[in-house]
Coordinates of C-alpha atoms and ligand atoms in Angstrom, one line a residue:
M28 CA -66.6 -36.6 68.4
S29 CA -67.3 -38.5 71.7
D30 CA -64.6 -40.7 71.0
R31 CA -61.8 -38.0 70.5
R32 CA -58.9 -38.8 73.0
C33 CA -58.7 -35.1 73.3
W34 CA -59.9 -31.8 71.1
L35 CA -59.3 -28.3 71.1
E36 CA -62.3 -25.9 71.3
V37 CA -62.4 -22.7 69.5
D38 CA -64.7 -20.2 70.3
L39 CA -65.1 -18.3 67.2
G40 CA -68.1 -16.0 68.7
R41 CA -65.6 -15.2 71.5
L42 CA -63.1 -14.1 68.9
R43 CA -65.5 -11.9 67.2
E44 CA -66.5 -10.3 70.3
N45 CA -62.6 -9.8 71.0
Y46 CA -62.0 -8.4 67.6
R47 CA -64.8 -5.8 68.1
I48 CA -63.4 -4.5 71.6
L49 CA -59.9 -4.3 70.0
R50 CA -61.2 -2.7 67.0
G51 CA -63.3 -0.2 69.0
R52 CA -59.9 1.0 70.7
C53 CA -58.6 1.9 67.1
R54 CA -58.6 5.6 66.2
P55 CA -60.2 6.7 63.0
G56 CA -57.9 5.7 60.0
C57 CA -56.3 3.1 61.9
T58 CA -56.6 -0.6 60.4
L59 CA -56.5 -3.8 62.7
I60 CA -54.2 -6.4 60.9
G61 CA -55.2 -9.9 62.1
V62 CA -52.2 -11.8 62.2
V63 CA -52.8 -15.5 61.8
K64 CA -49.1 -16.7 61.4
A65 CA -48.1 -20.4 62.6
N66 CA -51.7 -21.7 61.7
A67 CA -53.1 -18.7 64.0
Y68 CA -50.9 -20.0 66.9
G69 CA -52.7 -23.5 66.4
M70 CA -56.2 -22.4 66.4
G71 CA -56.4 -23.1 62.7
A72 CA -55.6 -20.0 60.0
P73 CA -58.5 -20.5 57.7
A74 CA -61.2 -20.5 60.5
V75 CA -59.8 -17.5 62.4
A76 CA -59.2 -15.6 59.1
R77 CA -62.6 -16.3 57.8
A78 CA -64.3 -15.2 61.2
L79 CA -62.0 -12.0 61.4
T80 CA -62.9 -11.0 57.8
E81 CA -66.4 -11.6 58.6
E82 CA -66.2 -9.1 61.2
G83 CA -64.8 -6.5 59.1
C84 CA -61.1 -7.1 59.6
A85 CA -59.5 -5.8 56.1
M86 CA -56.0 -7.1 56.3
L87 CA -54.7 -10.4 57.6
S88 CA -50.9 -11.3 57.8
T89 CA -48.9 -14.2 57.7
A90 CA -45.0 -15.0 58.3
D91 CA -44.2 -16.4 54.8
L92 CA -46.0 -16.8 51.2
A93 CA -46.8 -20.7 52.0
E94 CA -49.1 -19.7 54.6
A95 CA -50.8 -16.8 53.0
L96 CA -51.3 -19.0 49.8
E97 CA -53.1 -21.7 52.2
L98 CA -55.5 -18.9 53.0
R99 CA -56.1 -18.0 49.3
R100 CA -56.8 -21.8 48.9
A101 CA -59.4 -21.5 51.5
G102 CA -61.0 -18.9 49.8
I103 CA -59.9 -15.9 51.9
R104 CA -59.8 -12.9 49.7
A105 CA -58.4 -10.0 52.2
P106 CA -55.1 -8.5 51.5
I107 CA -52.5 -10.5 53.5
L108 CA -49.2 -8.7 54.5
L109 CA -46.1 -11.2 55.0
L110 CA -43.9 -10.5 58.1
G111 CA -40.9 -12.0 56.3
P112 CA -39.4 -11.3 53.3
I113 CA -39.8 -13.2 49.7
G114 CA -37.0 -13.9 47.1
P115 CA -37.6 -13.1 43.3
E116 CA -39.3 -16.7 42.9
G117 CA -42.2 -15.5 45.0
V118 CA -43.0 -12.0 43.3
E119 CA -45.2 -13.4 40.7
E120 CA -47.6 -15.2 43.1
A121 CA -47.4 -12.6 45.4
C122 CA -48.7 -10.1 42.7
R123 CA -51.5 -12.3 41.5
E124 CA -52.7 -13.4 44.8
D125 CA -52.8 -9.7 46.4
I126 CA -50.2 -10.5 48.7
V127 CA -48.1 -7.3 50.3
V128 CA -44.4 -8.2 51.1
P129 CA -41.9 -6.5 53.4
V130 CA -38.6 -5.6 51.9
V131 CA -35.8 -5.8 54.6
D132 CA -33.2 -4.1 52.9
L133 CA -32.1 -2.2 49.7
E134 CA -30.8 -5.6 48.4
N135 CA -33.9 -7.6 48.8
G136 CA -35.8 -4.7 47.0
R137 CA -33.6 -4.5 44.1
R138 CA -34.1 -8.5 43.8
L139 CA -37.8 -8.0 43.8
E140 CA -37.8 -5.1 41.4
T141 CA -35.7 -6.8 38.6
E142 CA -38.4 -9.9 38.7
A143 CA -41.4 -7.5 39.2
A144 CA -39.7 -5.6 36.0
R145 CA -39.2 -8.9 34.0
L146 CA -43.0 -9.8 34.7
G147 CA -44.2 -6.5 34.1
L148 CA -46.1 -6.7 37.4
R149 CA -46.2 -4.2 40.5
L150 CA -45.3 -5.8 43.7
R151 CA -47.4 -3.9 46.8
T152 CA -44.6 -3.8 49.8
H153 CA -44.0 -2.3 53.3
I154 CA -40.4 -1.5 54.2
K155 CA -39.3 -3.1 57.2
V156 CA -37.0 -1.6 59.6
D157 CA -35.4 -2.5 62.8
V158 CA -35.4 -0.1 65.8
G159 CA -33.8 -2.3 68.4
L160 CA -35.7 -5.8 68.2
T161 CA -32.4 -6.7 66.0
R162 CA -34.2 -9.1 63.8
L163 CA -35.5 -8.5 60.5
G164 CA -35.2 -4.9 58.8
I165 CA -32.9 -2.2 57.9
P166 CA -31.2 -1.1 61.1
V167 CA -32.1 2.5 62.0
P168 CA -30.3 3.1 65.7
S169 CA -27.2 5.3 65.3
R170 CA -27.5 5.2 61.6
E171 CA -30.6 7.2 61.1
E172 CA -29.8 9.1 57.7
A173 CA -28.0 6.2 56.2
A174 CA -31.4 4.2 56.8
A175 CA -33.7 6.9 55.6
R176 CA -31.5 7.1 52.4
E177 CA -31.7 3.1 52.1
V178 CA -35.7 3.4 52.5
E179 CA -36.1 6.2 49.9
A180 CA -34.0 4.2 47.4
I181 CA -36.5 1.3 48.0
A182 CA -39.1 3.7 47.7
A183 CA -38.1 4.9 44.5
L184 CA -37.8 1.7 42.7
P185 CA -40.7 1.9 40.0
H186 CA -42.1 -1.9 40.0
L187 CA -42.6 -1.8 44.0
T188 CA -45.5 0.1 45.6
S189 CA -44.1 1.0 48.8
E190 CA -47.2 1.6 50.9
G191 CA -46.0 1.4 54.7
L192 CA -43.4 1.2 56.9
M193 CA -43.3 -1.3 59.6
T194 CA -41.2 -2.2 62.6
H195 CA -41.5 -4.9 65.6
I196 CA -40.7 -3.7 68.9
S197 CA -38.8 -5.9 71.7
G198 CA -41.8 -6.1 73.7
V199 CA -40.1 -6.1 76.9
M200 CA -42.6 -7.4 79.9
D201 CA -41.3 -6.0 82.9
P202 CA -43.1 -2.8 84.0
A203 CA -39.7 -1.1 84.9
L204 CA -38.2 -1.7 81.6
D205 CA -41.5 -0.7 79.6
Y206 CA -39.4 2.7 78.8
R207 CA -37.3 0.8 76.5
N208 CA -40.4 -0.2 74.4
V209 CA -41.3 3.5 74.3
E210 CA -37.9 4.5 73.4
Q211 CA -38.1 2.1 70.4
M212 CA -41.6 3.4 69.1
E213 CA -40.2 7.1 69.5
L214 CA -37.1 6.2 67.4
F215 CA -39.7 4.8 64.7
L216 CA -42.0 8.0 65.0
R217 CA -38.8 10.1 64.3
F218 CA -37.4 8.2 61.7
G219 CA -41.0 8.4 60.0
R220 CA -40.9 12.3 60.3
R221 CA -37.5 12.4 58.7
L222 CA -38.8 10.4 55.8
E223 CA -41.9 12.9 55.7
E224 CA -39.3 15.9 55.5
K225 CA -38.1 14.1 52.5
G226 CA -41.3 14.0 50.7
L227 CA -41.9 10.4 51.6
R228 CA -45.3 9.8 53.7
L229 CA -45.5 5.8 54.2
K230 CA -48.2 4.6 56.2
M231 CA -46.5 3.4 59.6
H232 CA -47.3 0.3 62.0
C233 CA -45.0 -1.0 64.9
E234 CA -47.5 -2.4 67.4
S235 CA -48.3 -6.1 68.5
S236 CA -50.8 -7.2 71.1
L237 CA -48.6 -6.2 74.0
L238 CA -47.8 -2.6 73.1
Y239 CA -51.3 -2.3 71.9
L240 CA -53.0 -2.8 75.3
S241 CA -50.3 -1.0 77.2
H242 CA -49.6 2.1 74.6
P243 CA -52.8 2.6 72.5
E244 CA -51.4 6.1 71.9
Y245 CA -48.5 4.6 69.4
Q246 CA -51.2 2.7 67.3
M247 CA -50.5 5.1 64.1
D248 CA -51.9 3.7 60.7
Y249 CA -52.0 -0.2 61.4
V250 CA -51.9 -2.4 64.6
R251 CA -50.9 -6.2 64.1
L252 CA -52.4 -8.5 66.5
T253 CA -52.9 -12.3 67.4
S254 CA -52.8 -12.9 71.0
A255 CA -55.1 -10.2 72.1
L256 CA -57.6 -11.4 69.7
L257 CA -57.2 -14.9 71.3
G258 CA -57.8 -13.4 74.6
I259 CA -54.2 -14.6 75.6
Q260 CA -52.5 -11.4 76.1
P261 CA -51.7 -10.7 79.8
G262 CA -54.0 -7.5 80.7
G263 CA -56.5 -8.3 77.9
E264 CA -59.2 -9.3 80.5
K265 CA -59.5 -5.7 81.7
L266 CA -60.9 -4.6 78.4
G267 CA -63.1 -7.7 78.3
L268 CA -61.3 -9.9 76.1
G269 CA -61.7 -13.7 76.7
C270 CA -59.5 -16.7 75.7
V271 CA -60.8 -18.5 72.5
A272 CA -59.2 -21.8 73.4
Q273 CA -59.9 -24.4 75.4
L274 CA -58.4 -27.9 75.6
K275 CA -60.2 -31.0 76.3
T276 CA -59.7 -34.5 77.0
R277 CA -61.4 -37.4 78.4
L278 CA -61.3 -39.8 81.4
L279 CA -60.6 -43.2 80.0
Q280 CA -60.2 -45.4 83.3
I281 CA -60.3 -44.9 86.8
K282 CA -58.5 -47.1 89.3
R283 CA -57.8 -47.1 93.2
I284 CA -54.1 -47.6 94.2
P285 CA -52.7 -48.4 97.4
A286 CA -50.2 -46.0 99.3
G287 CA -46.8 -46.9 97.9
T288 CA -47.8 -47.5 94.3
S289 CA -45.7 -45.8 91.9
V290 CA -47.4 -44.0 88.6
G291 CA -46.2 -43.3 85.4
Y292 CA -42.5 -43.8 83.5
W293 CA -39.3 -43.4 85.6
M294 CA -41.3 -43.8 88.8
T295 CA -41.2 -40.7 89.5
F296 CA -44.2 -40.2 91.6
T297 CA -45.1 -42.6 94.6
A298 CA -48.5 -42.5 96.3
P299 CA -48.4 -41.3 99.7
Q300 CA -51.6 -42.6 100.7
D301 CA -54.5 -44.9 99.2
M302 CA -55.3 -42.9 96.0
V303 CA -58.2 -42.7 93.2
I304 CA -56.4 -42.0 89.9
G305 CA -57.6 -41.3 86.3
V306 CA -55.9 -41.7 83.0
V307 CA -56.8 -38.9 80.6
G308 CA -56.1 -39.0 76.8
V309 CA -53.8 -36.1 76.7
G310 CA -49.9 -36.0 76.4
Y311 CA -46.7 -34.5 75.1
G312 CA -47.2 -36.3 71.8
D313 CA -50.3 -33.5 71.5
G314 CA -47.8 -30.8 72.1
L315 CA -48.0 -30.4 75.7
I316 CA -44.5 -29.8 77.7
R317 CA -43.3 -33.1 79.0
S318 CA -41.4 -31.5 81.8
L319 CA -44.8 -30.7 83.2
C320 CA -45.2 -33.7 85.4
G321 CA -46.7 -33.6 88.7
G322 CA -48.0 -30.3 89.5
A323 CA -50.2 -29.5 86.0
P324 CA -53.8 -28.7 86.9
M325 CA -56.7 -30.2 85.1
L326 CA -60.3 -29.8 85.8
V327 CA -62.8 -32.7 86.5
R328 CA -66.3 -32.2 87.3
G329 CA -65.9 -28.3 87.7
R330 CA -62.9 -29.3 90.2
R331 CA -59.3 -28.8 90.1
T332 CA -56.9 -31.7 90.3
T333 CA -53.5 -32.1 89.3
V334 CA -51.2 -34.7 87.1
V335 CA -49.2 -36.9 89.1
G336 CA -45.9 -38.7 87.3
K337 CA -44.7 -37.9 83.9
L338 CA -46.8 -36.9 81.2
S339 CA -46.6 -39.5 78.8
M340 CA -47.0 -39.4 74.8
S341 CA -50.8 -39.6 74.6
F342 CA -52.0 -40.2 78.1
A343 CA -51.6 -38.5 81.6
V344 CA -52.6 -39.5 85.3
V345 CA -54.5 -37.2 87.4
D346 CA -55.3 -37.5 91.2
L347 CA -59.2 -38.3 91.6
T348 CA -59.2 -39.0 95.3
H349 CA -60.9 -35.8 96.2
I350 CA -63.5 -36.3 93.3
P351 CA -65.5 -39.7 94.1
E352 CA -68.2 -38.8 91.4
A353 CA -65.9 -38.4 88.5
A354 CA -66.6 -41.3 86.0
V355 CA -65.2 -42.8 83.0
G356 CA -66.1 -40.8 80.0
D357 CA -66.1 -37.4 81.8
T358 CA -64.7 -34.4 80.2
V359 CA -61.6 -33.0 81.4
T360 CA -60.3 -29.7 80.9
V361 CA -56.6 -29.0 80.5
F362 CA -57.1 -25.3 80.0
G363 CA -60.4 -23.4 79.7
R364 CA -63.1 -23.4 81.8
D365 CA -65.6 -26.2 83.8
G366 CA -68.3 -24.6 85.9
E367 CA -66.9 -22.1 88.2
E368 CA -63.4 -23.3 87.8
A369 CA -61.0 -22.4 85.2
V370 CA -57.3 -22.8 84.1
S371 CA -56.2 -20.1 82.0
V372 CA -53.4 -20.5 79.5
Q373 CA -51.1 -18.0 81.3
E374 CA -51.3 -20.2 84.6
Y375 CA -50.4 -23.2 82.3
A376 CA -47.4 -21.3 80.9
A377 CA -46.3 -20.0 84.2
L378 CA -46.0 -23.6 85.2
Y379 CA -42.8 -24.1 83.1
G380 CA -41.6 -20.5 82.6
G381 CA -43.1 -20.1 79.2
H382 CA -45.4 -17.8 77.5
A383 CA -49.1 -18.3 76.5
C384 CA -48.5 -17.8 72.8
E385 CA -46.3 -21.0 73.2
V386 CA -48.6 -23.2 74.9
V387 CA -51.2 -23.0 72.3
T388 CA -48.8 -22.9 69.2
M389 CA -46.9 -25.8 70.4
L390 CA -50.3 -27.7 70.4
K391 CA -50.4 -30.3 67.3
E392 CA -51.9 -29.5 64.2
S393 CA -53.4 -32.7 64.2
I394 CA -55.6 -32.1 67.2
H395 CA -59.4 -32.3 66.5
K396 CA -60.5 -28.6 66.4
I397 CA -64.2 -28.0 67.4
Y398 CA -65.3 -24.5 66.4
L399 CA -67.9 -22.8 68.1
P400 CA -69.8 -20.3 66.3
Ligands
PLP518 C1 -46.8 -12.6 65.5 C2 -46.4 -10.9 65.3 C3 -47.3 -10.1 65.7 C4 -48.5 -10.5 66.7 O1 -48.2 -10.7 67.9 P1 -49.1 -10.7 69.1 O2 -48.0 -10.2 70.4 O3 -49.6 -12.3 69.0 O4 -50.1 -9.9 69.2 C5 -47.3 -8.9 65.1 N1 -46.2 -8.4 64.4 C6 -44.9 -9.3 64.0 C7 -44.1 -9.0 63.5 C8 -45.2 -10.5 64.6 O5 -44.4 -11.4 64.1

């Protein structure tokens, strides 16, 4: 372990605590779905799923069947809701493995029905509608009655057990445009009432982390969360949520360089004065952004420093001029905490105008992970 060039520390105790805090905000009857798609945003889906289900999380979610089957192979037994649709070829496995699938339109529903009928199985489904994100699902805006009839037709298919009605909200971050999120959630509620008037009551869900933190009043029957559970959703700190992930590397070599020395590929950095620099073992090959050249923070001995020159594939160079006690072998924090200092994933993301979820999800699956209990 001490020989690793870089590694990701995933604090499962922190994840469990975040789960308990978020679960505590759910109203009675609301179920928290732990979304672990994309390898749980790079944290390792099986480990995250196991910690969540041990805390009592009753349902998980993945993007597709392959991700869900990976959890089954890891021994995770909780029901799994897929976020994306499957074709007929996935029906048998979904039924056998207790995987709940979204139906994104009547044609998708009919194809699943035909296959489930042929196999003599029943498939658990949630019907997915689109209230303005314009991604998956039956479009609702300005065709509410037609959309309602389509949902009814799907719910009537005898080999599909239609349990839920789901949508996904645009998640506009700008507070001045938050009313657009509210409009979509209100449209979804109104649509649910229209179905209820026709005698169809489905369990409803629309909220991901951003909306659940800002509008707990729209939580309905389920909420689907990842970034809040991982402690990387802005605003989560107010509830006591903490970041689960820390990316660490090691100081591999230290050298003194005279003023005027260029550092790194393309000679984009020239030392303005005599400097001490350190080479650390992390780079864009590990999933960091190459354009984060000069300026990206790192922590050494509890102090902030910055990357100088271009990030390379497996290595980067940091300024150690102001940290004379730094020594080869020291742990270096890319994001996370070191003593009093911390670099948040959000701060990291802001350096290139990205989102915290991207920063962690882009980390390579091959990065060694250390799970703290
Ligand atoms: C990824 C995803 C979520 C979870 O998103 P967070 O913002 O990280 O909580 C919820 N619902 C859907 C449909 C998703 O794709």
